PDB file of C-alpha atoms and ligand atoms in Angstrom:
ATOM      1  CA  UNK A  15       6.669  46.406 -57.630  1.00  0.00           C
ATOM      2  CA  UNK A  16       7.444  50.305 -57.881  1.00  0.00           C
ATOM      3  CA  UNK A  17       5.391  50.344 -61.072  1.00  0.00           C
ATOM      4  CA  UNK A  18       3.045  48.342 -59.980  1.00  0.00           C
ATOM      5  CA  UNK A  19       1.986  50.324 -57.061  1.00  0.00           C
ATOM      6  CA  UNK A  20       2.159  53.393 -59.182  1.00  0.00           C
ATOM      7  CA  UNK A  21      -0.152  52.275 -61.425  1.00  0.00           C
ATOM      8  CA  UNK A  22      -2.709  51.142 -58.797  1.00  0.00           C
ATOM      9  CA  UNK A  23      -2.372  54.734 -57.483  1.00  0.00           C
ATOM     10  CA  UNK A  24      -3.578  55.825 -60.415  1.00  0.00           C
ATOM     11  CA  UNK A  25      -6.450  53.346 -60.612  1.00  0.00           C
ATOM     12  CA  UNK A  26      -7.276  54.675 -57.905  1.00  0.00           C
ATOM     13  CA  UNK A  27      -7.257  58.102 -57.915  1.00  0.00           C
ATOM     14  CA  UNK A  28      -9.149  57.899 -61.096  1.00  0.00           C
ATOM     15  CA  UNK A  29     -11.992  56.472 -59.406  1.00  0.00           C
ATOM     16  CA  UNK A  30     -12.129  58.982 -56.226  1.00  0.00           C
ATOM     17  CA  UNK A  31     -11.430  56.218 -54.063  1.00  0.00           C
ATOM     18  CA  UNK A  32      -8.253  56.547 -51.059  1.00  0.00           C
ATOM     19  CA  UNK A  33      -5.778  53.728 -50.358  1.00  0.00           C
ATOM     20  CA  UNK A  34      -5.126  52.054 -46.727  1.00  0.00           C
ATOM     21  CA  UNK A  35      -1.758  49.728 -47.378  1.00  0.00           C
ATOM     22  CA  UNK A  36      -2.449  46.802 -44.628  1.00  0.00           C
ATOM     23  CA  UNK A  37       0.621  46.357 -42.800  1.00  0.00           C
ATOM     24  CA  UNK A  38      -0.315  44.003 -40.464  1.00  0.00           C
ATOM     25  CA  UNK A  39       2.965  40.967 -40.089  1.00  0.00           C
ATOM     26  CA  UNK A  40       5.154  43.209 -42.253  1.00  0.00           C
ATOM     27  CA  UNK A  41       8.248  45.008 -41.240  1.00  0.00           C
ATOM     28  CA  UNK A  42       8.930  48.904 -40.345  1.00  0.00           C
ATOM     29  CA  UNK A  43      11.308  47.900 -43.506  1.00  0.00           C
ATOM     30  CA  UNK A  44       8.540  46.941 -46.168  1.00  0.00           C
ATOM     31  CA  UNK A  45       6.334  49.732 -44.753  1.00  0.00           C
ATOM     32  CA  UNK A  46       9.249  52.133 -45.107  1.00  0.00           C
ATOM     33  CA  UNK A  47       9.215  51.031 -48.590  1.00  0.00           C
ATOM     34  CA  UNK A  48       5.924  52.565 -49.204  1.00  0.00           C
ATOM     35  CA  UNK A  49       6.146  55.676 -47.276  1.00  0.00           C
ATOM     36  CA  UNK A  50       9.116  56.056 -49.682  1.00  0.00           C
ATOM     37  CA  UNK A  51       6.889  56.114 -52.570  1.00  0.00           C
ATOM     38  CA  UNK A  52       4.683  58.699 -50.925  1.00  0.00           C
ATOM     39  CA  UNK A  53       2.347  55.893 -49.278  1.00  0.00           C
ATOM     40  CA  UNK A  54       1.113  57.424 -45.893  1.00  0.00           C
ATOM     41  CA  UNK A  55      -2.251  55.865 -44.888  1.00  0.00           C
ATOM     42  CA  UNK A  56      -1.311  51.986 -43.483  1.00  0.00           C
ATOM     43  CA  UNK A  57      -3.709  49.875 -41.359  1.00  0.00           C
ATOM     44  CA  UNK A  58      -3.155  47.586 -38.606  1.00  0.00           C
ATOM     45  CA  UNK A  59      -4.611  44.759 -36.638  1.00  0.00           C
ATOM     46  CA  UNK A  60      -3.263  44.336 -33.937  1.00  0.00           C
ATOM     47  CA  UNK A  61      -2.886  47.163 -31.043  1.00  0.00           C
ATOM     48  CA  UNK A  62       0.369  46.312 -29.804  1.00  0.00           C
ATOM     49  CA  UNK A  63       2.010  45.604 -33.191  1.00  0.00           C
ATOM     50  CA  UNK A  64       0.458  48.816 -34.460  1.00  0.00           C
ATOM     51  CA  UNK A  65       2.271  50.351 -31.024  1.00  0.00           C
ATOM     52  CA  UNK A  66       5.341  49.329 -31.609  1.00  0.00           C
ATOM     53  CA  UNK A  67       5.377  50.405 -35.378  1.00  0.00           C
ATOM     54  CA  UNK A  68       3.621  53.294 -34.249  1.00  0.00           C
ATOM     55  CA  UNK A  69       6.981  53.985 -32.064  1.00  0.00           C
ATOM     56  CA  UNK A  70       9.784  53.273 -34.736  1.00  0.00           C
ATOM     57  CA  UNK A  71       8.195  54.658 -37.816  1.00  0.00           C
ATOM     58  CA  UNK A  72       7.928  58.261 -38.979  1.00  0.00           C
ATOM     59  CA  UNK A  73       5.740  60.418 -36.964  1.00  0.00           C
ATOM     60  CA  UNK A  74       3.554  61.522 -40.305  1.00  0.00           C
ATOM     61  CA  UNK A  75       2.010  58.320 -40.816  1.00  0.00           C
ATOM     62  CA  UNK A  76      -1.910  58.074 -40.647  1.00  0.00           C
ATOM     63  CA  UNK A  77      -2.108  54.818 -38.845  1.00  0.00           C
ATOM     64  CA  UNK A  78      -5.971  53.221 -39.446  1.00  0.00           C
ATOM     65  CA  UNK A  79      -6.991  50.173 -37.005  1.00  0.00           C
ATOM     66  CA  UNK A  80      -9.038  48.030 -39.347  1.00  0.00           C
ATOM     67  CA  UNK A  81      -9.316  44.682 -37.027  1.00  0.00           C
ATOM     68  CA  UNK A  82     -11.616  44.062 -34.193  1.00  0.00           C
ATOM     69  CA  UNK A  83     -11.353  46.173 -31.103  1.00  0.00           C
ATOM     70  CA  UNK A  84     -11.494  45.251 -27.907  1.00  0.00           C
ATOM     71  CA  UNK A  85     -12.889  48.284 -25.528  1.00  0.00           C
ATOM     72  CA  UNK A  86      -9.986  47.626 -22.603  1.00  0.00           C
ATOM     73  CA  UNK A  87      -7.469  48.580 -25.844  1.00  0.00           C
ATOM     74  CA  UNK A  88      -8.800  51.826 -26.945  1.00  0.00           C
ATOM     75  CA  UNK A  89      -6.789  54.163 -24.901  1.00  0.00           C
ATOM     76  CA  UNK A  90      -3.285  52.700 -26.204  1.00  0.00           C
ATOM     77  CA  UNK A  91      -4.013  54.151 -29.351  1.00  0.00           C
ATOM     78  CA  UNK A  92      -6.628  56.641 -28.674  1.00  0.00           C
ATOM     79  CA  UNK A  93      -3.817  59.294 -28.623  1.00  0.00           C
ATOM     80  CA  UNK A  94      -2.846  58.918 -32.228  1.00  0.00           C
ATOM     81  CA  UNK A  95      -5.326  56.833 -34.602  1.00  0.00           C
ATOM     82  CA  UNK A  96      -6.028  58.501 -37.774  1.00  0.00           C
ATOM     83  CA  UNK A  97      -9.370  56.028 -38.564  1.00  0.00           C
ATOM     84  CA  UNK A  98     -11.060  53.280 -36.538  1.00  0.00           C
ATOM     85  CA  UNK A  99     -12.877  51.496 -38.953  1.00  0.00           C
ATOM     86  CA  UNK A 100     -14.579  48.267 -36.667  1.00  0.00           C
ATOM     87  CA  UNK A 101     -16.651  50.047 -34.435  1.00  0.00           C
ATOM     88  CA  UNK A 102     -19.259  47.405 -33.990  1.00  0.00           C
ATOM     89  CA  UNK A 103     -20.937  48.080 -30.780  1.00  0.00           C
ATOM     90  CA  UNK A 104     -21.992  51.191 -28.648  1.00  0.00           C
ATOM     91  CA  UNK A 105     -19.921  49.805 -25.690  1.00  0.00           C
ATOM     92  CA  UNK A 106     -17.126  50.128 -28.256  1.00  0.00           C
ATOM     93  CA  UNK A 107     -18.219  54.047 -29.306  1.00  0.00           C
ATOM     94  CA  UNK A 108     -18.621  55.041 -25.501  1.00  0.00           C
ATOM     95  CA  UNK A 109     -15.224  54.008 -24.714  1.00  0.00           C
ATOM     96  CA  UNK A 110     -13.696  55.489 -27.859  1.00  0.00           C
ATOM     97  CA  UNK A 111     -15.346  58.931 -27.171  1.00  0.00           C
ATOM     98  CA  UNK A 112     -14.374  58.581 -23.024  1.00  0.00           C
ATOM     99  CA  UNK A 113     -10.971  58.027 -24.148  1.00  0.00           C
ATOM    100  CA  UNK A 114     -10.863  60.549 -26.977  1.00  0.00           C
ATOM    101  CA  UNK A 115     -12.217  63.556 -24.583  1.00  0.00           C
ATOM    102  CA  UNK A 116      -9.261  62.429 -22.283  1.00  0.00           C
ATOM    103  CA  UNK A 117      -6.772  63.672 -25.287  1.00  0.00           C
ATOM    104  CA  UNK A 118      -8.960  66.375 -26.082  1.00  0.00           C
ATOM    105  CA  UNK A 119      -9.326  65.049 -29.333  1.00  0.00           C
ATOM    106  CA  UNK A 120     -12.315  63.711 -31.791  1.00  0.00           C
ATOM    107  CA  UNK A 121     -11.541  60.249 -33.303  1.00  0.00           C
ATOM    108  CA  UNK A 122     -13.144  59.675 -36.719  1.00  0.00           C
ATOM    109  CA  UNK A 123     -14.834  56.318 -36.884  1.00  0.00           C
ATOM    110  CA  UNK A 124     -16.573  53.977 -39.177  1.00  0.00           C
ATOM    111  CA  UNK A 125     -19.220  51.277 -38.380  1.00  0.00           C
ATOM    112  CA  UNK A 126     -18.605  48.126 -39.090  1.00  0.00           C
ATOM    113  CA  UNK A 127     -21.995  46.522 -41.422  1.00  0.00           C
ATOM    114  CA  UNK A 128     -21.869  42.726 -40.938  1.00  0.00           C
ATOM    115  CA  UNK A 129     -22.429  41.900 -44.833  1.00  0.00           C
ATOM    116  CA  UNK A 130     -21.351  38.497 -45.594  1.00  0.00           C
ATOM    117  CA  UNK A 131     -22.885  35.183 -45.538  1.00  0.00           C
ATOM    118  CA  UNK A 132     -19.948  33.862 -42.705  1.00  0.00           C
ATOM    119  CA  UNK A 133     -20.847  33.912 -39.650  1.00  0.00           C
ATOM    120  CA  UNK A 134     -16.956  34.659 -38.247  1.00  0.00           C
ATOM    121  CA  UNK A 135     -17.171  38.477 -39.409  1.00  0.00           C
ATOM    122  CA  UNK A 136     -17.897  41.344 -36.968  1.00  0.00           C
ATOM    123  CA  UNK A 137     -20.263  43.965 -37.574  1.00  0.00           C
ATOM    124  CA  UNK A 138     -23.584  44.891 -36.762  1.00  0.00           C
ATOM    125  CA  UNK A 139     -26.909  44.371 -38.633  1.00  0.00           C
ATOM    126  CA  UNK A 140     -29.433  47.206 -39.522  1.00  0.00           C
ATOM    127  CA  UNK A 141     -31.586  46.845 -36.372  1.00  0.00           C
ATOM    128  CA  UNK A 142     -27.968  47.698 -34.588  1.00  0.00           C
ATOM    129  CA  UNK A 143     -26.750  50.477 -36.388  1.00  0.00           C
ATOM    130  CA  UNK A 144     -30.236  51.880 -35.865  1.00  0.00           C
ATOM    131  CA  UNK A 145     -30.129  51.748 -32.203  1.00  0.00           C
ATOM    132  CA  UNK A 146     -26.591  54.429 -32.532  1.00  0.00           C
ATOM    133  CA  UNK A 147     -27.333  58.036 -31.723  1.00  0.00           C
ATOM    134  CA  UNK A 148     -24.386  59.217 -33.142  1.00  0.00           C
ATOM    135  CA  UNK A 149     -24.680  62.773 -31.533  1.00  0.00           C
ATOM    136  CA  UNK A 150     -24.250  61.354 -28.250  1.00  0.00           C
ATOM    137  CA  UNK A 151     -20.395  61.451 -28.563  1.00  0.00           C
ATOM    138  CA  UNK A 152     -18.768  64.224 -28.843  1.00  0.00           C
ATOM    139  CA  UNK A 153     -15.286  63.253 -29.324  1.00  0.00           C
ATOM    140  CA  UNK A 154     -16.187  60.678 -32.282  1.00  0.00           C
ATOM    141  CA  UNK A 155     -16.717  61.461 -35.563  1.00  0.00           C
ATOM    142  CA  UNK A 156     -18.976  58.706 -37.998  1.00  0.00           C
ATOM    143  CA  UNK A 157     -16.860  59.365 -41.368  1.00  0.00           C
ATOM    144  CA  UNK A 158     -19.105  56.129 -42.669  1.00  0.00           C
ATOM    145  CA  UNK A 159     -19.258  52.216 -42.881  1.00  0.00           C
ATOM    146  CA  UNK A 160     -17.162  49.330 -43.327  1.00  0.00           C
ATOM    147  CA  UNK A 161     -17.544  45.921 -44.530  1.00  0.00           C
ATOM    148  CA  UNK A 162     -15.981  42.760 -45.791  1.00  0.00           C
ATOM    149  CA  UNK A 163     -17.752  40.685 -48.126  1.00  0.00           C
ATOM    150  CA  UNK A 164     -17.508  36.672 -47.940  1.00  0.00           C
ATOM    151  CA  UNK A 165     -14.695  35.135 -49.094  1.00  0.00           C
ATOM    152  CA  UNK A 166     -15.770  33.618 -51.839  1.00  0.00           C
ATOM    153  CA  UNK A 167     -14.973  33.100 -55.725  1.00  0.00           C
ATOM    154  CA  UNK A 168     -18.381  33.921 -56.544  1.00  0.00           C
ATOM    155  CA  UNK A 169     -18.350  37.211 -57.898  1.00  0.00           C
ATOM    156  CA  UNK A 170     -21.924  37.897 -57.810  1.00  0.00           C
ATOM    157  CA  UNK A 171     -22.001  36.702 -54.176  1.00  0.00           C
ATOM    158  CA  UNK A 172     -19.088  39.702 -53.267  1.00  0.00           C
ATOM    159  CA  UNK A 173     -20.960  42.391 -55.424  1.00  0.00           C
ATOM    160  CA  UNK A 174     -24.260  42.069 -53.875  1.00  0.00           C
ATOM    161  CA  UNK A 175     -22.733  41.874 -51.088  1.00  0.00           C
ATOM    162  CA  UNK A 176     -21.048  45.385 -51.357  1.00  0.00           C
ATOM    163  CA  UNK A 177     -23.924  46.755 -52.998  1.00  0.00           C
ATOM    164  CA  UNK A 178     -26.130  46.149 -49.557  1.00  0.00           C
ATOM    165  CA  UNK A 179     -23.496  48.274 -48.138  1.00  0.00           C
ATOM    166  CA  UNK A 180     -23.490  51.004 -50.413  1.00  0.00           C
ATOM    167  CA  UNK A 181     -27.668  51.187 -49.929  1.00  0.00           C
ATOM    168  CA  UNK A 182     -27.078  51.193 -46.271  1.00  0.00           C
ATOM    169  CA  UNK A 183     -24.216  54.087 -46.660  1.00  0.00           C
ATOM    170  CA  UNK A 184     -27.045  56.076 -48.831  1.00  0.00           C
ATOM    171  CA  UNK A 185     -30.005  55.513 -46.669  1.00  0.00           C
ATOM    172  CA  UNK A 186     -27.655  56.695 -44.143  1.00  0.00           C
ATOM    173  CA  UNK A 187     -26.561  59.673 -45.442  1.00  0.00           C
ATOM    174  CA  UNK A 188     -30.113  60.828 -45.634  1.00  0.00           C
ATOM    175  CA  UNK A 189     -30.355  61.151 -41.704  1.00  0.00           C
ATOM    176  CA  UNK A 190     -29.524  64.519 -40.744  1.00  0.00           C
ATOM    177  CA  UNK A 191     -27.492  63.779 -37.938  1.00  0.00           C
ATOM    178  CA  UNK A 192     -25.175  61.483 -40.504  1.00  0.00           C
ATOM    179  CA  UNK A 193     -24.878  63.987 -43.503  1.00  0.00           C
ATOM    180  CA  UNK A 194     -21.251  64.180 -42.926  1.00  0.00           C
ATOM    181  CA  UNK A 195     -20.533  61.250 -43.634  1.00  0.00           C
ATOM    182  CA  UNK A 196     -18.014  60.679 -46.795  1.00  0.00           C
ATOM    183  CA  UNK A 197     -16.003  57.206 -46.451  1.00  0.00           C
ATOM    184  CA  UNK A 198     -16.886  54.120 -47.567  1.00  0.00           C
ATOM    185  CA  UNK A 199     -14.601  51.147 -46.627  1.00  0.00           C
ATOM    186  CA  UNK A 200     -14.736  48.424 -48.866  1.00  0.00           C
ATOM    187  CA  UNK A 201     -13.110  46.192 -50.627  1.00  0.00           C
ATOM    188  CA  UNK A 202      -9.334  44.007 -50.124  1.00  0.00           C
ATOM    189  CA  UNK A 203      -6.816  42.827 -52.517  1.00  0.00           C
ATOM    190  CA  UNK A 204      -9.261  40.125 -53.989  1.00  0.00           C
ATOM    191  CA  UNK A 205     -12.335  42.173 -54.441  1.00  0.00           C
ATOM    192  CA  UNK A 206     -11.152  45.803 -54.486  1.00  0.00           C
ATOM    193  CA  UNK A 207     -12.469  46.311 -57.701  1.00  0.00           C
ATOM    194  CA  UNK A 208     -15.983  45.103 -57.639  1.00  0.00           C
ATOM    195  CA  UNK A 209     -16.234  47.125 -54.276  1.00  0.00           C
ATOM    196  CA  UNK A 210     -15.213  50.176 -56.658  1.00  0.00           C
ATOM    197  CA  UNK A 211     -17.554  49.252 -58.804  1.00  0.00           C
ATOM    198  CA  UNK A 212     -20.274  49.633 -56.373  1.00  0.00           C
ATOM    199  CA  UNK A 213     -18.992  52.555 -54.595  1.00  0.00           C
ATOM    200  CA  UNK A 214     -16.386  51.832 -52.457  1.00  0.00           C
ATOM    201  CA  UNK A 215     -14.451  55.232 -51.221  1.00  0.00           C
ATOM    202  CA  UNK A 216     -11.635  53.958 -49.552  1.00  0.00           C
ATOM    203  CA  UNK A 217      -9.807  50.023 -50.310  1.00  0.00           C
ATOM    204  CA  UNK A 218      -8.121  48.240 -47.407  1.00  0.00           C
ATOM    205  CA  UNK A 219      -5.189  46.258 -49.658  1.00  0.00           C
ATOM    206  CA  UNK A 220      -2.365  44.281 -48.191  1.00  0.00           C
ATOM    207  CA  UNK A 221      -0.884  40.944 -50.028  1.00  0.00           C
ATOM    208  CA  UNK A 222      -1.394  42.270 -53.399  1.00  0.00           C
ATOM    209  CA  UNK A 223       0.922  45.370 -52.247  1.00  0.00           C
ATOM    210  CA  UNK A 224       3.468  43.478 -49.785  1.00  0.00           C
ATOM    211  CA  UNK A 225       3.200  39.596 -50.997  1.00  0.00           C
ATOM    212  CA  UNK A 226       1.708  36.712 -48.613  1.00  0.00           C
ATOM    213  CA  UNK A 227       1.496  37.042 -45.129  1.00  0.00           C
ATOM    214  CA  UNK A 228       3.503  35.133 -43.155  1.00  0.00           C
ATOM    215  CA  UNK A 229       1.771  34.190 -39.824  1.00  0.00           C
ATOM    216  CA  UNK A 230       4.118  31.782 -38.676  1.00  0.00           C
ATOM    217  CA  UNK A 231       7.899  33.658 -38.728  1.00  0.00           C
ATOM    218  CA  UNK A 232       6.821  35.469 -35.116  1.00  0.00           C
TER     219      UNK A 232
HETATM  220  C1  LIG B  24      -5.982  41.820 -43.556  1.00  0.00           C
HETATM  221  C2  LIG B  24      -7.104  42.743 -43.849  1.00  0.00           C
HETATM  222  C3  LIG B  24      -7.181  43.409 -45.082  1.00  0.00           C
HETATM  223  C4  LIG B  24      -6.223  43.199 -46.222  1.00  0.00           C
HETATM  224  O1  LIG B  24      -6.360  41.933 -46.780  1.00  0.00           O
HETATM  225  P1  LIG B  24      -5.629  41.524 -48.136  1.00  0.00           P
HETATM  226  O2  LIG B  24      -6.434  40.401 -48.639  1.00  0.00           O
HETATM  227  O3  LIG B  24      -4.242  41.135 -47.757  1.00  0.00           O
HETATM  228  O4  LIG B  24      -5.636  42.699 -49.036  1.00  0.00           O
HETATM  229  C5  LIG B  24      -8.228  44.306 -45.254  1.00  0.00           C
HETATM  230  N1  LIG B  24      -9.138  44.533 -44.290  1.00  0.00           N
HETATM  231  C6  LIG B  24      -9.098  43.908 -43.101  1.00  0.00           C
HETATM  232  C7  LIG B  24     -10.131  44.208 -42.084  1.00  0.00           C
HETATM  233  C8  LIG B  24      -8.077  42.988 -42.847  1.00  0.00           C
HETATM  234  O5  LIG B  24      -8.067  42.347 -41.672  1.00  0.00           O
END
């Protein structure tokens, strides 16, 4: 396992691209594990499990929320997230920045790109994302996009897939008021490297660093 992760480190870091290790259902104990190893970027799910962890683990930890979130939960965490990478909506982005200013902070943020065939993901579609003015919010800061592809063995199904994202990132980047933007969230333990591939800046991986997730031992 140590070897392991060491070595997908360094596929990593070869490639440019940054690791989130999704803790979600895992213990302070197997995330300690990590941080042990030098691991401090995890992402979470779920705000009160991210709370409590938040609580007993050390204070150096960048703590990413990666699932959907819902606008009444933004100001448990709004002290201390590192990276909110579902923002799907501009009710979500006005309450993020309203509860940012009240720390006197500016929360980076990525937009959630509904890419895959399901209809069960979040994420908005072009015609959304062009409706955003990101300079109204002062107290967020659009690092860049995230997206899940289907679930799906089809590998040409997940790359295309990623690949619409990667177009949208670019066109993106071309509009002055999103030239900052540098992060490109993409890809989990089952398609991490075709999202590499096509230009994925920052992996989201969980059961291929802590095993199966257990849903049922709550
Ligand atoms: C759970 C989750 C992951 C990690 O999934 P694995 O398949 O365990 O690597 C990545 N991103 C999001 C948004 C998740 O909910």
């Amino acid at each position: 396992m140590m070897q392991e992760f060491s070595q997908l480190l360094s596929f990593l870091s070869e490639r440019n691209c940054s690791l989130v290790a999704v803790s979600k259902t895992k213990s302070a104990a197997d995330i300690l594990r990590l941080y042990e190893q030098g691991q401090r970027d995890f992402g979470e799910n779920y705000v009160q499990e991210l709370l409590q962890k938040q609580q007993e683990l050390p204070a150096d930890i960048r703590w990413h929320f990666i699932g959907h979130l819902q606008t009444n939960k933004v100001k448990q965490i709004a002290s201390f997230v590192h990276l909110i990478h579902g923002v799907d909506s501009e009710k979500l982005l006005t309450e993020i920045n309203k509860q940012a200013k009240k720390f006197d902070r500016r929360i980076d943020c990525l937009l959630q790109m509904h890419i895959a065939r399901e209809e069960t993901k979040f994420g908005m579609d072009r015609d959304e994302l062009s409706m955003i003015q990101p300079d109204k919010y002062e107290n967020v800061r659009i690092r860049g996009l995230m997206g899940m592809a289907s679930f799906s063995d089809d590998e040409n199904l997940v790359r295309n897939e990623f690949r619409y994202l990667r177009m949208i990132f670019d066109d993106l980047t071309r509009v002055p008021a999103y030239s900052n933007m540098d992060t490109l969230s993409m890809g989990m333990s089952a398609d991490f490297k075709i999202a590499i591939e096509e230009g994925s800046t920052m992996v989201r991986i969980g059961s291929l660093l802590f095993g199966k997730r257990d849903y049922s031992a709550n």
